[in-house]
Every structure is written in structure tokens, then in C-alpha cells.
mmCIF file of C-alpha atoms and ligand atoms in Angstrom:
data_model
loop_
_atom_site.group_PDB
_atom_site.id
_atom_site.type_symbol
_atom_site.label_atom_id
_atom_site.label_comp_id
_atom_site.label_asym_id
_atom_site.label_seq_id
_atom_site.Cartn_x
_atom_site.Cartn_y
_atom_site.Cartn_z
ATOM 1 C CA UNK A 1470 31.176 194.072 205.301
ATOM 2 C CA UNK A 1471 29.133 191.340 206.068
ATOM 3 C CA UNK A 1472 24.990 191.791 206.983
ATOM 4 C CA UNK A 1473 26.130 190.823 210.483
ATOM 5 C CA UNK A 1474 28.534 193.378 210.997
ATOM 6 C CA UNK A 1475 26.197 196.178 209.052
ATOM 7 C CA UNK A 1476 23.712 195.536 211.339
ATOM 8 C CA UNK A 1477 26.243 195.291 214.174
ATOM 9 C CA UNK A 1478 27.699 198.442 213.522
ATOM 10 C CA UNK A 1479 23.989 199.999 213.069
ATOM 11 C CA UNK A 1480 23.230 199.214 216.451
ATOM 12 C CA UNK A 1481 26.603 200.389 217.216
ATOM 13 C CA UNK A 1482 25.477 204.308 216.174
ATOM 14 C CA UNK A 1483 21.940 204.082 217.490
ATOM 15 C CA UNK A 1484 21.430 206.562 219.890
ATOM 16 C CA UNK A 1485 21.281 205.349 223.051
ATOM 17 C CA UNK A 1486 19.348 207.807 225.814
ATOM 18 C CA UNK A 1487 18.599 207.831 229.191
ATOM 19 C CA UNK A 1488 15.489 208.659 231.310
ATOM 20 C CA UNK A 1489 14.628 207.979 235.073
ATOM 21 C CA UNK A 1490 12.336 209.140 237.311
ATOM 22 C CA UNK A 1491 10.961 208.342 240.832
ATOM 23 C CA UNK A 1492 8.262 206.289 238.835
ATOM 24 C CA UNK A 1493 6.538 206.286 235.415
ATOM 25 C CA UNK A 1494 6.110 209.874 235.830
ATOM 26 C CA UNK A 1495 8.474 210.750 233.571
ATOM 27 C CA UNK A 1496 7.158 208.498 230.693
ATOM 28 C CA UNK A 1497 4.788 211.434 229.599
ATOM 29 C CA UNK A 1498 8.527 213.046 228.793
ATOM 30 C CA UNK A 1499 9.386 210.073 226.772
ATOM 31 C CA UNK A 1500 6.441 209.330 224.930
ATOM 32 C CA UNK A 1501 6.759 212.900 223.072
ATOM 33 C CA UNK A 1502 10.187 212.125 223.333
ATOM 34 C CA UNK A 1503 9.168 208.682 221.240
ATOM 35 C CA UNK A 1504 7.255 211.280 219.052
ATOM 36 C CA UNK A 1505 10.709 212.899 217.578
ATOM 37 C CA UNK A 1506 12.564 210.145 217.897
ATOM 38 C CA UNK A 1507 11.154 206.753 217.289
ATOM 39 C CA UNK A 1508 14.260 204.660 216.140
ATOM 40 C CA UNK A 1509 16.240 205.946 219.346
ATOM 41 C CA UNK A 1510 17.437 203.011 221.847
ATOM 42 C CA UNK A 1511 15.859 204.189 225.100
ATOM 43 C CA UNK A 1512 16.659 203.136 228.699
ATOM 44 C CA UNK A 1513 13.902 204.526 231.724
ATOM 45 C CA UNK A 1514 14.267 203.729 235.017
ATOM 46 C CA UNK A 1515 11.417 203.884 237.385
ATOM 47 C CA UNK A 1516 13.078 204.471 241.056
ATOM 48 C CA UNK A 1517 9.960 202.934 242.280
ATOM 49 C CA UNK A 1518 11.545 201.353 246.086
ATOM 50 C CA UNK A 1519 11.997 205.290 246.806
ATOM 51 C CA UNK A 1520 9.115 206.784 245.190
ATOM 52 C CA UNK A 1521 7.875 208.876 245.805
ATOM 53 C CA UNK A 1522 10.888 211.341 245.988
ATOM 54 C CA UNK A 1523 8.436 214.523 246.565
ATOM 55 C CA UNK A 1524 8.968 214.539 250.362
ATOM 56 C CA UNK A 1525 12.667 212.956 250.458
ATOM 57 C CA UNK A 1526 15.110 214.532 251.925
ATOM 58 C CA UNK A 1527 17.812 216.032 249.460
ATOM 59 C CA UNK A 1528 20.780 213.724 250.552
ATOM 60 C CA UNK A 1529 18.435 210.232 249.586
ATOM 61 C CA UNK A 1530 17.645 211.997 245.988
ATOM 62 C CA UNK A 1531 21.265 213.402 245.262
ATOM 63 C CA UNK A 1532 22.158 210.346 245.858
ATOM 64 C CA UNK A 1533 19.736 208.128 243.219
ATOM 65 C CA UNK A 1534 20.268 210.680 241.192
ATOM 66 C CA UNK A 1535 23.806 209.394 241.460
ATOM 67 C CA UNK A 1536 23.090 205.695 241.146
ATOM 68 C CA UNK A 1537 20.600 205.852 238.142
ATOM 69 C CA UNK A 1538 22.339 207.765 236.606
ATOM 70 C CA UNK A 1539 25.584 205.717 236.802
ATOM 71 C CA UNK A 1540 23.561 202.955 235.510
ATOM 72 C CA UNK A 1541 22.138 204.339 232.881
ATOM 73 C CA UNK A 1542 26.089 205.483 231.583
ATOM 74 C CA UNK A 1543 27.120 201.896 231.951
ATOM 75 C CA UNK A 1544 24.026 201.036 229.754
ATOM 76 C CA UNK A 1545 25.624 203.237 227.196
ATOM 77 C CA UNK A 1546 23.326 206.005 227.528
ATOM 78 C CA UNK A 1547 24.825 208.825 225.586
ATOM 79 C CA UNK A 1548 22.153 211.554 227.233
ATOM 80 C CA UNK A 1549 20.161 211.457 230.547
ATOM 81 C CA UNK A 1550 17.103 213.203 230.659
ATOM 82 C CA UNK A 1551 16.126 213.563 234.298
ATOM 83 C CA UNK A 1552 12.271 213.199 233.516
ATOM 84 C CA UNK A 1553 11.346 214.309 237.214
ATOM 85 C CA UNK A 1554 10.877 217.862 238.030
ATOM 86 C CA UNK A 1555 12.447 216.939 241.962
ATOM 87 C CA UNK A 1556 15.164 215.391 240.964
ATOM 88 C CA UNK A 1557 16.113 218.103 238.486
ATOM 89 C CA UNK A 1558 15.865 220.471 241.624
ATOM 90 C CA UNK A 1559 18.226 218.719 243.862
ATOM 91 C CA UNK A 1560 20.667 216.942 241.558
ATOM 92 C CA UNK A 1561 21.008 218.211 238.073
ATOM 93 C CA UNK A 1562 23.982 220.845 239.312
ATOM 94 C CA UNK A 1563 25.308 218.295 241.282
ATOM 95 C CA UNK A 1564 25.109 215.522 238.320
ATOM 96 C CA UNK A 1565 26.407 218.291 235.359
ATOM 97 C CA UNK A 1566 29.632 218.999 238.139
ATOM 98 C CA UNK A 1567 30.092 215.063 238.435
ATOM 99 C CA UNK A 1568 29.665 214.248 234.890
ATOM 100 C CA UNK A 1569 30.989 217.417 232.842
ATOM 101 C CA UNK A 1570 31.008 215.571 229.859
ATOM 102 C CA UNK A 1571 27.265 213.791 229.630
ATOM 103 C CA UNK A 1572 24.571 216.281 228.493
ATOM 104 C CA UNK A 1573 21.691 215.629 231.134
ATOM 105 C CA UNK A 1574 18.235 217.619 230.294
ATOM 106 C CA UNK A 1575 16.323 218.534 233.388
ATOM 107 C CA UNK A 1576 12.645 219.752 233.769
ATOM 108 C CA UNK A 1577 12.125 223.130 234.384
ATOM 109 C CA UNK A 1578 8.251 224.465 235.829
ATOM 110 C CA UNK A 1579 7.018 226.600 232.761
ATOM 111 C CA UNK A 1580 6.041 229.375 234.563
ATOM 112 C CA UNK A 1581 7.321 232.181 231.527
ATOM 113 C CA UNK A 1582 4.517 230.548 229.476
ATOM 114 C CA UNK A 1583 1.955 231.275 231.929
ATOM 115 C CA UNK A 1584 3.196 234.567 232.884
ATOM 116 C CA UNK A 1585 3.307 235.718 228.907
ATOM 117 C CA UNK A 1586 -0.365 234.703 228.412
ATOM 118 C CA UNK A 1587 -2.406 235.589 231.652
ATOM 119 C CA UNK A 1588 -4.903 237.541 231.136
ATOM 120 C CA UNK A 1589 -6.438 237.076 235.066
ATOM 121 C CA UNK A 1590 -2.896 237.745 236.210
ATOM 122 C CA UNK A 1591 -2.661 234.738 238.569
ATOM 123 C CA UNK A 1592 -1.037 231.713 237.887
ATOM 124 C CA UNK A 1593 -0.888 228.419 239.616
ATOM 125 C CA UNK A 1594 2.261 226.013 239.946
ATOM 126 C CA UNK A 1595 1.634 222.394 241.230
ATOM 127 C CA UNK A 1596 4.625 220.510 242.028
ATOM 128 C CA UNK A 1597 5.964 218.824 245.019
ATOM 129 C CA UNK A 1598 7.577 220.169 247.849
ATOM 130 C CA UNK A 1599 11.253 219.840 247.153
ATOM 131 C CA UNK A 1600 10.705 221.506 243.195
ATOM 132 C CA UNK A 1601 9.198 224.628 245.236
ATOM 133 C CA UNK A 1602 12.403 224.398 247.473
ATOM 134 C CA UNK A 1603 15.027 224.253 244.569
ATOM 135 C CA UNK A 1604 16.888 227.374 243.293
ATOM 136 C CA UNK A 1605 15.704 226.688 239.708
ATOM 137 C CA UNK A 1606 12.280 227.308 240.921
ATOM 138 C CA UNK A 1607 13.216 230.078 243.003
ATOM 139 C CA UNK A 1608 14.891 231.903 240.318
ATOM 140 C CA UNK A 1609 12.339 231.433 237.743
ATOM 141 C CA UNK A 1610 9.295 232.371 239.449
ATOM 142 C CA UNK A 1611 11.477 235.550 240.982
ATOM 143 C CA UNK A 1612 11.726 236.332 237.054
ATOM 144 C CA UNK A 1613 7.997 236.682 236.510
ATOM 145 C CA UNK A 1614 6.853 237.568 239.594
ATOM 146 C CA UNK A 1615 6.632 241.519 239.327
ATOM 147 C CA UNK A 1616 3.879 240.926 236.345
ATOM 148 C CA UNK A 1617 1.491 237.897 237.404
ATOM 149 C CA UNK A 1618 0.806 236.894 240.999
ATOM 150 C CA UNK A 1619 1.894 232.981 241.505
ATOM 151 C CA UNK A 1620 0.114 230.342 243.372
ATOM 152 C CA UNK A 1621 1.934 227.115 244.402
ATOM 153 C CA UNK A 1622 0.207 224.240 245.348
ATOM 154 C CA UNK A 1623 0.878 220.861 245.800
ATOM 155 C CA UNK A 1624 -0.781 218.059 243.929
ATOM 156 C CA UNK A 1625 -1.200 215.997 247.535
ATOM 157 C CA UNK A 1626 -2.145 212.251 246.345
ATOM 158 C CA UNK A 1627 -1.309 212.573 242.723
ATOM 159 C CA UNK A 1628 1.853 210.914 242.269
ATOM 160 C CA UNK A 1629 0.135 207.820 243.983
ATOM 161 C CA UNK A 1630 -3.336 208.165 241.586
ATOM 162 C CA UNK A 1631 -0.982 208.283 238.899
ATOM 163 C CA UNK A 1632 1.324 204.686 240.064
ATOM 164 C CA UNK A 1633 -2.021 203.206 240.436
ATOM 165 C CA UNK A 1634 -2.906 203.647 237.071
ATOM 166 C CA UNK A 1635 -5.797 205.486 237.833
ATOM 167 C CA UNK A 1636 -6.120 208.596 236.005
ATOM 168 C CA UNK A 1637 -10.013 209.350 235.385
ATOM 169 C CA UNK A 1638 -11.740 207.499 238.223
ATOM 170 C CA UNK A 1639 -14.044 209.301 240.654
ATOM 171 C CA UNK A 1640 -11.586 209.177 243.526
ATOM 172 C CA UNK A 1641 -8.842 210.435 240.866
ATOM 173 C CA UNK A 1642 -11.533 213.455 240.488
ATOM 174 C CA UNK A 1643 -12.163 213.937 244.311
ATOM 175 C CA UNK A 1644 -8.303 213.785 244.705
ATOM 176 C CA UNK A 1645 -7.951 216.634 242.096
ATOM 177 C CA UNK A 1646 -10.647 218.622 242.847
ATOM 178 C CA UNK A 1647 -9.484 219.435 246.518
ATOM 179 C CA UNK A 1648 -6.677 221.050 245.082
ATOM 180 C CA UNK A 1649 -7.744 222.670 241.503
ATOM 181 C CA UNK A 1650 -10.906 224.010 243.218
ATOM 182 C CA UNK A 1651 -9.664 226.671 245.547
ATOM 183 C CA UNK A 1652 -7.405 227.537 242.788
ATOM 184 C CA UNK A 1653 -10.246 228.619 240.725
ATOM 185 C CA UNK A 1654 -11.663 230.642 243.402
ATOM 186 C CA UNK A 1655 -8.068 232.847 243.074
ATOM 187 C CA UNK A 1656 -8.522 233.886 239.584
ATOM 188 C CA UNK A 1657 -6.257 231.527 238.008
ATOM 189 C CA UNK A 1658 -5.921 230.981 234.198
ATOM 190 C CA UNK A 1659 -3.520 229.172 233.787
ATOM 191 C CA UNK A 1660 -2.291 225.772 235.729
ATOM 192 C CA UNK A 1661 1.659 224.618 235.186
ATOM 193 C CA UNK A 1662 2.283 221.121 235.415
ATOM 194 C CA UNK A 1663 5.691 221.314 237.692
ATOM 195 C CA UNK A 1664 5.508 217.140 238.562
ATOM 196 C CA UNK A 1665 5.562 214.868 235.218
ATOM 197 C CA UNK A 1666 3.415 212.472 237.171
ATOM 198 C CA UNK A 1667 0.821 215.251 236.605
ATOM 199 C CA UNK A 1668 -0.049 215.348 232.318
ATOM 200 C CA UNK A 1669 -1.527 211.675 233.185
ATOM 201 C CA UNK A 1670 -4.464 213.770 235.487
ATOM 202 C CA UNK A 1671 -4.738 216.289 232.650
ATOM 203 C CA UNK A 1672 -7.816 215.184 231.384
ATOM 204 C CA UNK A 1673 -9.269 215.034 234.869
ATOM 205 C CA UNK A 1674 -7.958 218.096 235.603
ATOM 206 C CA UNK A 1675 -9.744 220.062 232.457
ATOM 207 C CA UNK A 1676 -13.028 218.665 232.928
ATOM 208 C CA UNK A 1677 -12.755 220.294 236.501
ATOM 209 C CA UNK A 1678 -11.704 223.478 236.006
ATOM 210 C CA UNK A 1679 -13.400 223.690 232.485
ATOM 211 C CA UNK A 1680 -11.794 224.997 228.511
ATOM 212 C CA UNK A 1681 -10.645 229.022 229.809
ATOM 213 C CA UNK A 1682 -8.162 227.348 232.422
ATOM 214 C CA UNK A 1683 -4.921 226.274 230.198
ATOM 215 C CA UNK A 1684 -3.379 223.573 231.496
ATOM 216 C CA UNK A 1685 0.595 223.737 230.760
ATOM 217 C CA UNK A 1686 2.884 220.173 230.128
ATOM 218 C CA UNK A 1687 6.671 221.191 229.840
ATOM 219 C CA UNK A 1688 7.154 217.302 228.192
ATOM 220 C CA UNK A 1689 7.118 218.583 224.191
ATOM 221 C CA UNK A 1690 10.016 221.327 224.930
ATOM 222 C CA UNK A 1691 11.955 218.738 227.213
ATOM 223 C CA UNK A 1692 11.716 216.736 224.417
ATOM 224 C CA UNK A 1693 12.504 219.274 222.142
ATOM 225 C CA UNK A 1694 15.584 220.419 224.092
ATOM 226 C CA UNK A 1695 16.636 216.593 224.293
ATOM 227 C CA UNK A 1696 16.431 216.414 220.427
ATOM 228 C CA UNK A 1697 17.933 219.573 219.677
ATOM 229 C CA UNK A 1698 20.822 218.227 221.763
ATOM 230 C CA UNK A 1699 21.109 214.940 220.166
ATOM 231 C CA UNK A 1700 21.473 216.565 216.590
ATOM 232 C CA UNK A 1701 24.584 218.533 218.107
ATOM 233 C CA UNK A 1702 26.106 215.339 219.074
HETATM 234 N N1 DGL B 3125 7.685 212.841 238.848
HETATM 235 C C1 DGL B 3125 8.413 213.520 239.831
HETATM 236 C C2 DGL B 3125 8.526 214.995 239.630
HETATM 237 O O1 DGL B 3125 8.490 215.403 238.499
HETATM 238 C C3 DGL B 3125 8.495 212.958 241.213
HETATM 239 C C4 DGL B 3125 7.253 212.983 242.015
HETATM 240 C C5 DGL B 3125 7.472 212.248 243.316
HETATM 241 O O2 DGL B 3125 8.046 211.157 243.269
HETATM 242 O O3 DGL B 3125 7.100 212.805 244.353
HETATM 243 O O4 DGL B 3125 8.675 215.753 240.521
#
């Protein structure tokens, strides 16, 4: 075999994965993602003409979920991860029916974590709109609800702060204040991140509600799960 081909035939194997989003949200799933996996050919869309999906109605996100996803198979992607806690509500059933053979890894809110390690009892889940709306949500928080009392809140603003780039600036703090603040005054000890636009405000978001709130980002077990799923292939 010639070096050509060697190296033709290495890029041949490489594993080839797929990530979108409704913006760069989702690259806080692929850069622990990155972590694992370095050498892995990635592919991430950013859906950014309808971001942000949050308030979209389920028929406009089924269907992107359809059309990035479709792209990202003709790419060659071997694995979608569908780095976007909305779009895992509305489409990932719909995309696993469509495409039985194609793992895809959704985003799940990580509400058993903060339900296992309360000690105040009450939780908080910030995500958009149409995550609270999904079953997965539904069924999950119904799983922990008879032990901790949950609080849902959306992060209003923070999917824009977070396109803008702006991630520790004093409107990024009033932005995130308005919502983490009342929070506090409910007891809560613990704050899941149900958006992956939201791990960028993380460092905001500690500094405001100070070191006993825990802040929980589902990207490492995403990325975990996508890995573990890789090494089955
Ligand atoms: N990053 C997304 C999510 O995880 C989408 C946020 C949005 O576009 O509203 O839900």
C-alpha cells in the first residue's frame, strides 16, 4: 500500500460525528466531547437563521431537526449528537423512528443529580420553554418529584448573551441575576443547566449565587454517553 492510500484509508476509518444546535450552544457539548476524543472528524452545525429554537413552535424544530440532521448523514456523520436540550425534546423520538439505524445522543436536564444531593430540598431547572413542555422532561422530573420540590425557570435573554459572545459583562450579570436571584430566595441548592447555551454563563452565574449553590452541566456525561457509544461501534 502506498503512503497515499494509508493515509487515504486512515481518513477512511476516522470517526466521523455529528453535532448541531440552534447556535454555538451546543459547543460546550463538544468541547468535552474534544476532551475524549481529540482525533475524531467532527461536523457542528449552528442553525443560527432559526435560532433561537426556545420559543419555536414544534413543527419548525421537527423539521431542522430533519434537515441538519440529513446533512450531517450526507457528511458522513456516523453519530449525531443533538447538542440542544429543545431539540432533543421535540425531535429525538421522531429522528430515532426516521433513522433506526444512526445512534443520535440527546440532552437530557440532570435533575436525578440534583435530587440525590439536596440537602435544602429544592431544586431549580432553567431551560427554555419547549424542554419544560417535552415528555422527557415531564417524565424525569415526575421521577424525583416526591423527594425534592422543583423550580423551573427560564433563562429569559441567555441564549442571546451567550450568541453575543458576552458571557461575564455587567449586562450578562443583570441578565442573570433577574432570574438566579428569586431562586435563591426559594431555598435552592442546586441549579441544572437544562439549555447548553447556559455552561458559557456559569461563571457569572456562581459569582451570583455564591460556592453552596452547585451549578449542574450535563455536557461531560453527553459526552460520555457519545463515547461510550462510539467504542460499541
Ligand atoms: N441550546 C438550546 C437548548 O439546549 C437551544 C436554545 C434556544 O435556541 O432557544 O435548548
Amino acid at each position: 500500500m502506498s503512503m497515499d492510500s494509508v493515509v487515504a484509508a486512515e481518513v477512511e476509518n476516522m470517526e466521523k460525528i455529528g453535532f448541531f444546535d440552534s447556535g454555538i450552544g451546543g459547543i460546550s457539548v463538544l468541547r468535552e466531547f474534544r476532551k475524549l476524543r481529540p482525533n475524531a472528524e467532527v461536523y457542528y452545525i449552528a442553525d443560527w437563521q432559526y435560532c433561537p429554537y426556545g420559543k419555536k413552535s414544534d413543527a419548525v424544530i421537527l423539521e431542522r431537526a430533519h434537515v441538519l440532521t440529513e446533512n450531517l448523514l450526507k457528511q458522513g456523520c456516523k453519530l449525531i449528537v443533538v447538542a440542544c436540550n429543545t431539540a432533543t425534546a421535540v425531535a429525538i423520538d421522531s429522528l430515532r423512528a426516521t433513522y433506526p439505524d444512526v445512534p443520535f445522543v440527546g440532552m437530557e436536564p440532570a435533575v436525578k443529580p440534583a435530587a440525590l444531593h439536596s440537602k435544602t430540598g429544592v431544586v431549580a431547572i432553567l431551560a427554555t420553554p419547549n424542554t419544560f413542555n417535552g415528555r422527557l422532561y415531564k417524565e424525569t422530573s415526575a421521577r424525583f418529584a416526591g423527594d425534592v420540590k422543583i423550580i423551573t425557570a427560564t433563562g429569559e435573554g441567555f441564549v442571546e448573551l451567550v450568541e453575543n459572545g458576552e458571557f461575564v459583562s455587567e449586562h450578562a450579570k443583570a441578565i442573570v441575576s433577574r432570574i438566579l436571584l428569586p431562586l435563591l430566595q426559594e431555598g435552592v441548592d442546586h441549579i441544572v443547566l437544562g439549555c447548553t447555551h447556559y455552561p458559557f454563563l456559569k461563571g457569572v452565574m456562581q459569582k451570583i449565587v455564591g460556592p453552596d449553590v452547585e451549578i449542574i452541566d450535563p455536557s461531560l456525561p453527553v459526552a460520555l454517553r457519545a463515547v461510550s457509544l462510539l467504542d460499541k461501534m
